[in-house]
C-alpha positions as a Python dict, from the first residue, in 0.01 Angstrom:
ca = {
    (1, 'M'): (0, 0, 0),
    (2, 'R'): (-276, -109, 240),
    (3, 'D'): (-345, -409, 19),
    (4, 'K'): (19, -477, -72),
    (5, 'V'): (195, -473, 265),
    (6, 'P'): (54, -691, 545),
    (7, 'G'): (62, -517, 882),
    (8, 'M'): (126, -174, 735),
    (9, 'E'): (153, 88, 1010),
    (10, 'Y'): (46, 447, 959),
    (11, 'V'): (176, 747, 1154),
    (12, 'F'): (107, 1119, 1143),
    (13, 'C'): (348, 1375, 1290),
    (14, 'D'): (117, 1637, 1436),
    (15, 'T'): (263, 1984, 1492),
    (16, 'E'): (-69, 2082, 1656),
    (17, 'K'): (-73, 2376, 1414),
    (18, 'E'): (-232, 2193, 1123),
    (19, 'L'): (-525, 2302, 909),
    (20, 'P'): (-872, 2184, 1018),
    (21, 'E'): (-907, 2023, 674),
    (22, 'T'): (-601, 1807, 746),
    (23, 'Y'): (-746, 1664, 1067),
    (24, 'E'): (-1079, 1602, 892),
    (25, 'Y'): (-903, 1422, 607),
    (26, 'L'): (-705, 1203, 846),
    (27, 'A'): (-1028, 1095, 1017),
    (28, 'R'): (-1177, 997, 682),
    (29, 'L'): (-855, 823, 584),
    (30, 'E'): (-872, 603, 893),
    (31, 'G'): (-1214, 486, 777),
    (32, 'I'): (-1080, 397, 433),
    (33, 'L'): (-775, 218, 576),
    (34, 'G'): (-971, 39, 845),
    (35, 'K'): (-688, 105, 1084),
    (36, 'T'): (-589, 372, 1336),
    (37, 'I'): (-332, 628, 1227),
    (38, 'V'): (-85, 673, 1512),
    (39, 'T'): (-42, 1040, 1602),
    (40, 'L'): (309, 1148, 1698),
    (41, 'K'): (377, 1475, 1880),
    (42, 'D'): (688, 1648, 2001),
    (43, 'G'): (538, 1696, 2348),
    (44, 'R'): (653, 2055, 2384),
    (45, 'G'): (511, 2218, 2077),
    (46, 'F'): (586, 2499, 1835),
    (47, 'D'): (570, 2781, 2088),
    (48, 'H'): (831, 2613, 2309),
    (49, 'W'): (1077, 2585, 2022),
    (50, 'L'): (1003, 2937, 1904),
    (51, 'E'): (1113, 3058, 2246),
    (52, 'I'): (1424, 2839, 2232),
    (53, 'F'): (1511, 2996, 1898),
    (54, 'R'): (1455, 3344, 2047),
    (55, 'G'): (1157, 3430, 1832),
    (56, 'Y'): (1331, 3345, 1505),
    (57, 'L'): (1048, 3222, 1283),
    (58, 'P'): (1123, 2908, 1081),
    (59, 'S'): (1220, 2973, 721),
    (60, 'S'): (1375, 2799, 421),
    (61, 'R'): (1714, 2889, 570),
    (62, 'M'): (1633, 2747, 913),
    (63, 'R'): (1364, 2478, 914),
    (64, 'W'): (1378, 2406, 1284),
    (65, 'C'): (1003, 2337, 1285),
    (66, 'T'): (1039, 2032, 1061),
    (67, 'R'): (1335, 1897, 1255),
    (68, 'H'): (1187, 1929, 1604),
    (69, 'L'): (815, 1876, 1537),
    (70, 'K'): (823, 1606, 1270),
    (71, 'L'): (1157, 1435, 1214),
    (72, 'H'): (1261, 1388, 1575),
    (73, 'P'): (920, 1252, 1693),
    (74, 'F'): (920, 1008, 1401),
    (75, 'E'): (1272, 881, 1468),
    (76, 'R'): (1204, 851, 1843),
    (77, 'Y'): (894, 645, 1767),
    (78, 'V'): (1088, 415, 1534),
    (79, 'G'): (1377, 379, 1775),
    (80, 'D'): (1634, 123, 1670),
    (81, 'S'): (1391, -119, 1508),
    (82, 'A'): (1448, -206, 1144),
    (83, 'V'): (1167, -41, 948),
    (84, 'T'): (1074, 43, 592),
    (85, 'S'): (952, 398, 533),
    (86, 'Y'): (734, 429, 224),
    (87, 'V'): (794, 773, 74),
    (88, 'G'): (504, 912, -129),
    (89, 'I'): (695, 1097, -400),
    (90, 'R'): (535, 1057, -742),
    (91, 'A'): (714, 946, -1058),
    (92, 'D'): (657, 1291, -1212),
    (93, 'E'): (823, 1478, -925),
    (94, 'D'): (1187, 1584, -931),
    (95, 'R'): (1275, 1575, -562),
    (96, 'E'): (1393, 1335, -297),
    (97, 'G'): (1204, 1429, 19),
    (98, 'Y'): (1305, 1323, 367),
    (99, 'I'): (1523, 1015, 399),
    (100, 'S'): (1645, 934, 748),
    (101, 'T'): (2017, 903, 811),
    (102, 'K'): (1948, 634, 1071),
    (103, 'P'): (2077, 301, 934),
    (104, 'N'): (1772, 109, 1059),
    (105, 'I'): (1528, 313, 846),
    (106, 'K'): (1509, 206, 481),
    (107, 'A'): (1325, 432, 235),
    (108, 'L'): (1125, 296, -58),
    (109, 'F'): (940, 494, -328),
    (110, 'P'): (640, 287, -442),
    (111, 'F'): (486, 559, -663),
    (112, 'K'): (813, 607, -849),
    (113, 'E'): (873, 234, -877),
    (114, 'D'): (528, 187, -1032),
    (115, 'G'): (556, 496, -1253),
    (116, 'L'): (256, 667, -1089),
    (117, 'G'): (213, 1040, -1160),
    (118, 'Y'): (-32, 1302, -1039),
    (119, 'P'): (-333, 1180, -1244),
    (120, 'D'): (-277, 829, -1111),
    (121, 'I'): (-277, 947, -749),
    (122, 'V'): (-597, 1144, -804),
    (123, 'R'): (-755, 834, -958),
    (124, 'I'): (-650, 614, -664),
    (125, 'L'): (-798, 863, -417),
    (126, 'E'): (-1121, 899, -611),
    (127, 'E'): (-1165, 524, -658),
    (128, 'S'): (-1101, 461, -289),
    (129, 'G'): (-1389, 694, -202),
    (130, 'I'): (-1186, 948, -7),
    (131, 'G'): (-1112, 1197, -287),
    (132, 'M'): (-883, 1496, -256),
    (133, 'P'): (-836, 1697, 67),
    (134, 'Q'): (-1062, 2002, 88),
    (135, 'Y'): (-768, 2238, 131),
    (136, 'R'): (-667, 2159, -227),
    (137, 'T'): (-930, 2404, -347),
    (138, 'W'): (-708, 2688, -222),
    (139, 'R'): (-377, 2540, -106),
    (140, 'S'): (-120, 2316, -272),
    (141, 'R'): (-18, 2110, 32),
    (142, 'S'): (-89, 2034, 394),
    (143, 'G'): (132, 2151, 679),
    (144, 'C'): (105, 2416, 948),
    (145, 'F'): (-147, 2690, 882),
    (146, 'F'): (138, 2944, 899),
    (147, 'C'): (381, 2746, 681),
    (148, 'F'): (641, 2984, 534),
    (149, 'F'): (638, 2785, 209),
    (150, 'Q'): (293, 2917, 123),
    (151, 'Q'): (253, 3127, -188),
    (152, 'K'): (94, 3470, -147),
    (153, 'I'): (-231, 3344, -299),
    (154, 'E'): (-237, 3068, -35),
    (155, 'W'): (-201, 3324, 243),
    (156, 'V'): (-502, 3497, 88),
    (157, 'G'): (-678, 3159, 93),
    (158, 'L'): (-602, 3122, 464),
    (159, 'L'): (-734, 3474, 525),
    (160, 'E'): (-1060, 3394, 347),
    (161, 'H'): (-1114, 3036, 468),
    (162, 'H'): (-977, 3061, 822),
    (163, 'P'): (-950, 3428, 925),
    (164, 'H'): (-893, 3332, 1289),
    (165, 'L'): (-589, 3122, 1192),
    (166, 'F'): (-461, 3405, 974),
    (167, 'E'): (-486, 3634, 1277),
    (168, 'L'): (-299, 3381, 1493),
    (169, 'A'): (-25, 3360, 1229),
    (170, 'S'): (-4, 3740, 1225),
    (171, 'Q'): (50, 3748, 1600),
    (172, 'Y'): (374, 3552, 1561),
    (173, 'E'): (526, 3829, 1352),
    (174, 'K'): (742, 4073, 1548),
    (175, 'Y'): (935, 4395, 1504),
    (176, 'D'): (1263, 4446, 1691),
    (177, 'E'): (1291, 4819, 1757),
    (178, 'S'): (1653, 4795, 1873),
    (179, 'S'): (1778, 4637, 1550),
    (180, 'G'): (1502, 4745, 1313),
    (181, 'R'): (1455, 4384, 1201),
    (182, 'R'): (1116, 4241, 1114),
    (183, 'F'): (1035, 3877, 1180),
    (184, 'T'): (766, 3794, 925),
    (185, 'W'): (645, 3479, 750),
    (186, 'C'): (699, 3636, 408),
    (187, 'D'): (1035, 3785, 319),
    (188, 'N'): (913, 4119, 191),
    (189, 'E'): (590, 4199, 375),
    (190, 'S'): (398, 4134, 693),
    (191, 'L'): (64, 3956, 702),
    (192, 'E'): (-96, 4281, 812),
    (193, 'E'): (29, 4439, 489),
    (194, 'L'): (-70, 4137, 282),
    (195, 'S'): (-426, 4137, 423),
    (196, 'R'): (-508, 4490, 309),
    (197, 'P'): (-792, 4483, 53),
    (198, 'E'): (-591, 4649, -221),
    (199, 'R'): (-302, 4408, -171),
    (200, 'V'): (-535, 4105, -170),
    (201, 'A'): (-686, 4227, -498),
    (202, 'T'): (-338, 4262, -651),
    (203, 'I'): (-234, 3913, -542),
    (204, 'K'): (-551, 3763, -690),
    (205, 'T'): (-503, 3948, -1018),
    (206, 'E'): (-140, 3840, -1049),
    (207, 'H'): (-233, 3481, -969),
    (208, 'A'): (-511, 3479, -1229),
    (209, 'R'): (-271, 3611, -1492),
    (210, 'R'): (-12, 3348, -1407),
    (211, 'M'): (-272, 3072, -1430),
    (212, 'E'): (-385, 3201, -1769),
    (213, 'R'): (-28, 3207, -1899),
    (214, 'N'): (37, 2857, -1769),
    (215, 'L'): (-282, 2718, -1922),
    (216, 'V'): (-190, 2870, -2257),
    (217, 'A'): (145, 2698, -2223),
    (218, 'H'): (-41, 2368, -2167),
    (219, 'I'): (73, 2330, -1808),
    (220, 'T'): (-163, 2119, -1600),
    (221, 'L'): (-366, 2250, -1309),
    (222, 'A'): (-167, 2022, -1078),
    (223, 'E'): (154, 2193, -1185),
    (224, 'I'): (-1, 2534, -1130),
    (225, 'L'): (-114, 2442, -778),
    (226, 'E'): (232, 2309, -706),
    (227, 'D'): (410, 2610, -856),
    (228, 'D'): (680, 2641, -594),
    (229, 'S'): (984, 2648, -817),
    (230, 'W'): (1148, 2899, -583),
    (231, 'E'): (1201, 2615, -336),
    (232, 'R'): (1036, 2291, -235),
    (233, 'P'): (927, 2183, 111),
    (234, 'C'): (1040, 1864, 276),
    (235, 'L'): (818, 1564, 219),
    (236, 'V'): (712, 1516, 579),
    (237, 'C'): (514, 1840, 553),
    (238, 'T'): (325, 1721, 247),
    (239, 'L'): (-2, 1530, 230),
}
């Protein structure tokens, strides 16, 4: 799109809770684009909104993080100007992603229009010299380091690659003694439970078995890494 759209503008909605690999990739991307990527921030941050929502961690049922930390900053930045938002959904993906309800924001899907699938995107990145983000060796997408959409194996990846961030994510989990409710990132276990050596070993074994079954079924590695059939994240959290 850099070479197809004169005056293309690039923005990044920063939750300030991103992976280090994401910030490193953005810096490299600026070099490839030859243009500054404008960073948009909410101005108050995740912890402020967590307090507003009384400690209720964001989840698939209540994605307040996306709304307040990404969508609202983007729409405030755009204002009432007529703009075209290029949405990076591939032709081989079955989802819509975020499309603003503001009438001045028009969404286009260049990858879908050109019939570009996952192998094509990898080729474009490799040929440009930037390659794939480093987090792709253990995680299927960008987003906050404590994103609730992570698979269990990705939480293990966070534990092994960024133990300090895993610990910070654990500190957000709470137990309400009065009601007996647990506020955890995963529905059925806390990060403290997930991080136990025996549990980590089980998660790795189950993941290896699933990968083996998928490979036998001729499913691509890309589809394995993006195995989130239980629910898909919104596009603004994906890089």
